[in-house]
PDB file of C-alpha atoms in Angstrom:
ATOM      1  CA  UNK A   3      12.336 -39.216 -70.512  1.00  0.00           C
ATOM      2  CA  UNK A   4      13.034 -38.239 -66.924  1.00  0.00           C
ATOM      3  CA  UNK A   5      14.571 -40.792 -64.590  1.00  0.00           C
ATOM      4  CA  UNK A   6      13.409 -40.095 -61.082  1.00  0.00           C
ATOM      5  CA  UNK A   7      13.976 -39.751 -58.225  1.00  0.00           C
ATOM      6  CA  UNK A   8      17.774 -39.929 -58.003  1.00  0.00           C
ATOM      7  CA  UNK A   9      19.339 -41.721 -56.125  1.00  0.00           C
ATOM      8  CA  UNK A  10      16.216 -43.798 -55.540  1.00  0.00           C
ATOM      9  CA  UNK A  11      13.066 -43.531 -53.447  1.00  0.00           C
ATOM     10  CA  UNK A  12      12.476 -47.274 -53.236  1.00  0.00           C
ATOM     11  CA  UNK A  13      13.549 -47.635 -49.619  1.00  0.00           C
ATOM     12  CA  UNK A  14      11.883 -44.432 -48.386  1.00  0.00           C
ATOM     13  CA  UNK A  15       9.373 -44.787 -45.552  1.00  0.00           C
ATOM     14  CA  UNK A  16       8.176 -41.213 -45.523  1.00  0.00           C
ATOM     15  CA  UNK A  17       6.907 -38.372 -47.659  1.00  0.00           C
ATOM     16  CA  UNK A  18       9.302 -35.622 -48.746  1.00  0.00           C
ATOM     17  CA  UNK A  19       6.276 -33.428 -49.444  1.00  0.00           C
ATOM     18  CA  UNK A  20       6.007 -33.189 -45.656  1.00  0.00           C
ATOM     19  CA  UNK A  21       9.499 -33.686 -44.138  1.00  0.00           C
ATOM     20  CA  UNK A  22      13.033 -35.005 -44.581  1.00  0.00           C
ATOM     21  CA  UNK A  23      13.198 -38.708 -45.323  1.00  0.00           C
ATOM     22  CA  UNK A  24      16.405 -40.511 -44.371  1.00  0.00           C
ATOM     23  CA  UNK A  25      17.004 -43.777 -46.245  1.00  0.00           C
ATOM     24  CA  UNK A  26      20.538 -44.356 -44.948  1.00  0.00           C
ATOM     25  CA  UNK A  27      19.717 -47.475 -42.910  1.00  0.00           C
ATOM     26  CA  UNK A  28      17.468 -49.119 -45.536  1.00  0.00           C
ATOM     27  CA  UNK A  29      19.436 -48.141 -48.631  1.00  0.00           C
ATOM     28  CA  UNK A  30      21.482 -50.579 -50.652  1.00  0.00           C
ATOM     29  CA  UNK A  31      23.647 -49.764 -53.627  1.00  0.00           C
ATOM     30  CA  UNK A  32      21.436 -51.968 -55.850  1.00  0.00           C
ATOM     31  CA  UNK A  33      18.934 -49.073 -55.865  1.00  0.00           C
ATOM     32  CA  UNK A  34      21.306 -47.334 -58.281  1.00  0.00           C
ATOM     33  CA  UNK A  35      21.323 -50.180 -60.834  1.00  0.00           C
ATOM     34  CA  UNK A  36      18.341 -48.862 -62.848  1.00  0.00           C
ATOM     35  CA  UNK A  37      20.005 -45.445 -63.070  1.00  0.00           C
ATOM     36  CA  UNK A  38      23.337 -47.015 -64.059  1.00  0.00           C
ATOM     37  CA  UNK A  39      21.748 -49.219 -66.725  1.00  0.00           C
ATOM     38  CA  UNK A  40      19.669 -46.447 -68.282  1.00  0.00           C
ATOM     39  CA  UNK A  41      22.362 -43.773 -68.126  1.00  0.00           C
ATOM     40  CA  UNK A  42      24.905 -46.105 -69.762  1.00  0.00           C
ATOM     41  CA  UNK A  43      23.025 -45.650 -73.028  1.00  0.00           C
ATOM     42  CA  UNK A  44      23.879 -41.899 -73.050  1.00  0.00           C
ATOM     43  CA  UNK A  45      20.571 -41.042 -74.756  1.00  0.00           C
ATOM     44  CA  UNK A  46      20.422 -37.272 -75.403  1.00  0.00           C
ATOM     45  CA  UNK A  47      16.763 -36.969 -74.335  1.00  0.00           C
ATOM     46  CA  UNK A  48      17.203 -38.534 -70.909  1.00  0.00           C
ATOM     47  CA  UNK A  49      17.017 -36.179 -67.935  1.00  0.00           C
ATOM     48  CA  UNK A  50      17.337 -37.006 -64.239  1.00  0.00           C
ATOM     49  CA  UNK A  51      15.132 -35.645 -61.443  1.00  0.00           C
ATOM     50  CA  UNK A  52      16.511 -35.448 -57.930  1.00  0.00           C
ATOM     51  CA  UNK A  53      14.998 -36.682 -54.682  1.00  0.00           C
ATOM     52  CA  UNK A  54      14.836 -34.737 -51.428  1.00  0.00           C
ATOM     53  CA  UNK A  55      15.972 -37.837 -49.555  1.00  0.00           C
ATOM     54  CA  UNK A  56      18.916 -38.015 -47.168  1.00  0.00           C
ATOM     55  CA  UNK A  57      21.363 -40.858 -47.701  1.00  0.00           C
ATOM     56  CA  UNK A  58      24.514 -40.726 -45.589  1.00  0.00           C
ATOM     57  CA  UNK A  59      25.945 -43.649 -47.565  1.00  0.00           C
ATOM     58  CA  UNK A  60      26.238 -41.252 -50.528  1.00  0.00           C
ATOM     59  CA  UNK A  61      26.629 -37.936 -48.626  1.00  0.00           C
ATOM     60  CA  UNK A  62      28.058 -38.201 -45.118  1.00  0.00           C
ATOM     61  CA  UNK A  63      26.925 -34.625 -44.361  1.00  0.00           C
ATOM     62  CA  UNK A  64      23.303 -35.756 -44.591  1.00  0.00           C
ATOM     63  CA  UNK A  65      22.169 -33.278 -47.241  1.00  0.00           C
ATOM     64  CA  UNK A  66      19.143 -34.266 -49.340  1.00  0.00           C
ATOM     65  CA  UNK A  67      20.133 -35.276 -52.880  1.00  0.00           C
ATOM     66  CA  UNK A  68      18.674 -32.128 -54.473  1.00  0.00           C
ATOM     67  CA  UNK A  69      21.151 -29.941 -52.582  1.00  0.00           C
ATOM     68  CA  UNK A  70      24.034 -32.429 -52.347  1.00  0.00           C
ATOM     69  CA  UNK A  71      26.959 -31.873 -54.692  1.00  0.00           C
ATOM     70  CA  UNK A  72      28.364 -35.211 -53.487  1.00  0.00           C
ATOM     71  CA  UNK A  73      25.329 -37.033 -54.872  1.00  0.00           C
ATOM     72  CA  UNK A  74      24.823 -34.941 -58.013  1.00  0.00           C
ATOM     73  CA  UNK A  75      28.285 -33.796 -59.084  1.00  0.00           C
ATOM     74  CA  UNK A  76      30.526 -36.467 -57.579  1.00  0.00           C
ATOM     75  CA  UNK A  77      28.328 -39.518 -57.997  1.00  0.00           C
ATOM     76  CA  UNK A  78      25.811 -38.827 -60.799  1.00  0.00           C
ATOM     77  CA  UNK A  79      28.107 -36.757 -63.014  1.00  0.00           C
ATOM     78  CA  UNK A  80      31.444 -38.201 -61.882  1.00  0.00           C
ATOM     79  CA  UNK A  81      30.971 -41.908 -61.241  1.00  0.00           C
ATOM     80  CA  UNK A  82      27.997 -42.448 -63.574  1.00  0.00           C
ATOM     81  CA  UNK A  83      29.374 -40.088 -66.262  1.00  0.00           C
ATOM     82  CA  UNK A  84      26.046 -38.338 -66.741  1.00  0.00           C
ATOM     83  CA  UNK A  85      26.333 -34.943 -68.417  1.00  0.00           C
ATOM     84  CA  UNK A  86      22.681 -34.321 -69.226  1.00  0.00           C
ATOM     85  CA  UNK A  87      20.088 -32.138 -67.593  1.00  0.00           C
ATOM     86  CA  UNK A  88      19.474 -32.529 -63.857  1.00  0.00           C
ATOM     87  CA  UNK A  89      16.020 -31.375 -62.770  1.00  0.00           C
ATOM     88  CA  UNK A  90      15.285 -30.615 -59.126  1.00  0.00           C
ATOM     89  CA  UNK A  91      12.226 -32.047 -57.519  1.00  0.00           C
ATOM     90  CA  UNK A  92       9.834 -29.317 -56.360  1.00  0.00           C
ATOM     91  CA  UNK A  93      11.780 -26.870 -54.199  1.00  0.00           C
ATOM     92  CA  UNK A  94       8.606 -26.009 -52.288  1.00  0.00           C
ATOM     93  CA  UNK A  95       8.242 -29.476 -50.818  1.00  0.00           C
ATOM     94  CA  UNK A  96       8.494 -29.270 -47.044  1.00  0.00           C
ATOM     95  CA  UNK A  97      11.571 -31.492 -46.867  1.00  0.00           C
ATOM     96  CA  UNK A  98      13.445 -28.409 -48.086  1.00  0.00           C
ATOM     97  CA  UNK A  99      11.044 -25.491 -47.626  1.00  0.00           C
ATOM     98  CA  UNK A 100      10.654 -26.009 -43.877  1.00  0.00           C
ATOM     99  CA  UNK A 101      14.444 -25.880 -43.392  1.00  0.00           C
ATOM    100  CA  UNK A 102      15.746 -23.400 -45.971  1.00  0.00           C
ATOM    101  CA  UNK A 103      14.674 -20.023 -47.328  1.00  0.00           C
ATOM    102  CA  UNK A 104      13.774 -19.660 -50.997  1.00  0.00           C
ATOM    103  CA  UNK A 105      17.132 -17.999 -51.623  1.00  0.00           C
ATOM    104  CA  UNK A 106      19.024 -20.828 -49.910  1.00  0.00           C
ATOM    105  CA  UNK A 107      17.044 -23.527 -51.755  1.00  0.00           C
ATOM    106  CA  UNK A 108      17.735 -21.921 -55.136  1.00  0.00           C
ATOM    107  CA  UNK A 109      21.439 -21.415 -54.395  1.00  0.00           C
ATOM    108  CA  UNK A 110      21.997 -24.838 -52.863  1.00  0.00           C
ATOM    109  CA  UNK A 111      20.211 -26.699 -55.668  1.00  0.00           C
ATOM    110  CA  UNK A 112      22.060 -24.807 -58.414  1.00  0.00           C
ATOM    111  CA  UNK A 113      25.429 -25.163 -56.691  1.00  0.00           C
ATOM    112  CA  UNK A 114      24.825 -28.868 -56.070  1.00  0.00           C
ATOM    113  CA  UNK A 115      24.319 -29.443 -59.801  1.00  0.00           C
ATOM    114  CA  UNK A 116      20.624 -28.976 -60.608  1.00  0.00           C
ATOM    115  CA  UNK A 117      20.216 -27.316 -64.005  1.00  0.00           C
ATOM    116  CA  UNK A 118      16.463 -26.812 -64.016  1.00  0.00           C
ATOM    117  CA  UNK A 119      14.651 -25.831 -60.815  1.00  0.00           C
ATOM    118  CA  UNK A 120      11.016 -26.707 -60.170  1.00  0.00           C
ATOM    119  CA  UNK A 121       8.804 -24.440 -58.079  1.00  0.00           C
ATOM    120  CA  UNK A 122       5.389 -26.130 -57.998  1.00  0.00           C
ATOM    121  CA  UNK A 123       3.460 -23.444 -56.118  1.00  0.00           C
ATOM    122  CA  UNK A 124       1.162 -26.063 -54.647  1.00  0.00           C
ATOM    123  CA  UNK A 125       1.906 -25.362 -50.963  1.00  0.00           C
ATOM    124  CA  UNK A 126       2.388 -21.630 -51.152  1.00  0.00           C
ATOM    125  CA  UNK A 127       2.757 -19.155 -53.956  1.00  0.00           C
ATOM    126  CA  UNK A 128       6.193 -17.834 -54.888  1.00  0.00           C
ATOM    127  CA  UNK A 129       5.657 -15.208 -57.535  1.00  0.00           C
ATOM    128  CA  UNK A 130       7.707 -16.030 -60.636  1.00  0.00           C
ATOM    129  CA  UNK A 131       9.329 -12.577 -60.650  1.00  0.00           C
ATOM    130  CA  UNK A 132      10.358 -13.048 -57.002  1.00  0.00           C
ATOM    131  CA  UNK A 133      12.053 -16.329 -57.920  1.00  0.00           C
ATOM    132  CA  UNK A 134      13.758 -14.758 -60.947  1.00  0.00           C
ATOM    133  CA  UNK A 135      14.847 -11.679 -58.966  1.00  0.00           C
ATOM    134  CA  UNK A 136      16.214 -13.926 -56.218  1.00  0.00           C
ATOM    135  CA  UNK A 137      18.221 -15.961 -58.733  1.00  0.00           C
ATOM    136  CA  UNK A 138      19.569 -12.791 -60.388  1.00  0.00           C
ATOM    137  CA  UNK A 139      20.601 -11.512 -56.954  1.00  0.00           C
ATOM    138  CA  UNK A 140      22.343 -14.806 -56.152  1.00  0.00           C
ATOM    139  CA  UNK A 141      24.350 -14.558 -59.369  1.00  0.00           C
ATOM    140  CA  UNK A 142      25.093 -10.840 -58.955  1.00  0.00           C
ATOM    141  CA  UNK A 143      26.302 -11.452 -55.390  1.00  0.00           C
ATOM    142  CA  UNK A 144      28.489 -14.402 -56.431  1.00  0.00           C
ATOM    143  CA  UNK A 145      26.523 -16.967 -54.412  1.00  0.00           C
ATOM    144  CA  UNK A 146      25.831 -18.820 -57.664  1.00  0.00           C
ATOM    145  CA  UNK A 147      28.554 -18.302 -60.250  1.00  0.00           C
ATOM    146  CA  UNK A 148      27.712 -16.959 -63.668  1.00  0.00           C
ATOM    147  CA  UNK A 149      29.601 -19.898 -65.169  1.00  0.00           C
ATOM    148  CA  UNK A 150      27.321 -22.333 -63.280  1.00  0.00           C
ATOM    149  CA  UNK A 151      24.258 -20.548 -64.653  1.00  0.00           C
ATOM    150  CA  UNK A 152      25.707 -20.672 -68.178  1.00  0.00           C
ATOM    151  CA  UNK A 153      26.502 -24.374 -67.751  1.00  0.00           C
ATOM    152  CA  UNK A 154      22.881 -25.053 -66.766  1.00  0.00           C
ATOM    153  CA  UNK A 155      21.556 -22.928 -69.646  1.00  0.00           C
ATOM    154  CA  UNK A 156      23.780 -24.833 -72.077  1.00  0.00           C
ATOM    155  CA  UNK A 157      22.358 -28.152 -70.885  1.00  0.00           C
ATOM    156  CA  UNK A 158      18.810 -26.852 -71.363  1.00  0.00           C
ATOM    157  CA  UNK A 159      19.759 -25.581 -74.825  1.00  0.00           C
ATOM    158  CA  UNK A 160      21.336 -28.923 -75.772  1.00  0.00           C
ATOM    159  CA  UNK A 161      18.190 -30.791 -74.744  1.00  0.00           C
ATOM    160  CA  UNK A 162      16.037 -28.374 -76.751  1.00  0.00           C
ATOM    161  CA  UNK A 163      18.246 -28.897 -79.834  1.00  0.00           C
ATOM    162  CA  UNK A 164      17.867 -32.676 -79.573  1.00  0.00           C
ATOM    163  CA  UNK A 165      14.091 -32.348 -79.219  1.00  0.00           C
ATOM    164  CA  UNK A 166      14.012 -30.038 -82.253  1.00  0.00           C
ATOM    165  CA  UNK A 167      16.078 -32.507 -84.302  1.00  0.00           C
ATOM    166  CA  UNK A 168      13.747 -35.384 -83.452  1.00  0.00           C
ATOM    167  CA  UNK A 169      10.653 -33.299 -84.210  1.00  0.00           C
ATOM    168  CA  UNK A 170      12.205 -32.184 -87.503  1.00  0.00           C
ATOM    169  CA  UNK A 171      12.993 -35.790 -88.502  1.00  0.00           C
ATOM    170  CA  UNK A 172       9.423 -36.873 -87.696  1.00  0.00           C
ATOM    171  CA  UNK A 173       8.002 -34.018 -89.806  1.00  0.00           C
ATOM    172  CA  UNK A 174      10.052 -35.018 -92.855  1.00  0.00           C
TER     173      UNK A 174
END
């Protein structure tokens, strides 16, 4: 199960496939209630997908949620006590791609708290090896810490273990 798009797209009046969408003026904290209610259950198969929306009520710097450590680390992980897998929305969507290079998008999303990064290749084609080489370079140059990469890998591994356990139980 993937809850999306954190912290809520309900008040958005635009399309993040095309540009930044700022929900600051229309946003109310009640938009977080579904996330709070579902994450309270601490189900091991629940993941959360980010939104590329700007919400200055949750991040005064105006960063979209996918690249905002205030929204992902401070609020989602801190206040909501979520320790599961955070999945980025597609990093090629123009809300991010028209403002940041591939390298910056990868680094900012990882450093903000995304554990799994989506590159949809629907608007342009980023060769998988280019993406991998860029991520390796970011880690080798200290832009993304090795410990952050390990933390993300551990969350992916934990999710895979839970899926394996459920599949094993169903097979028995």
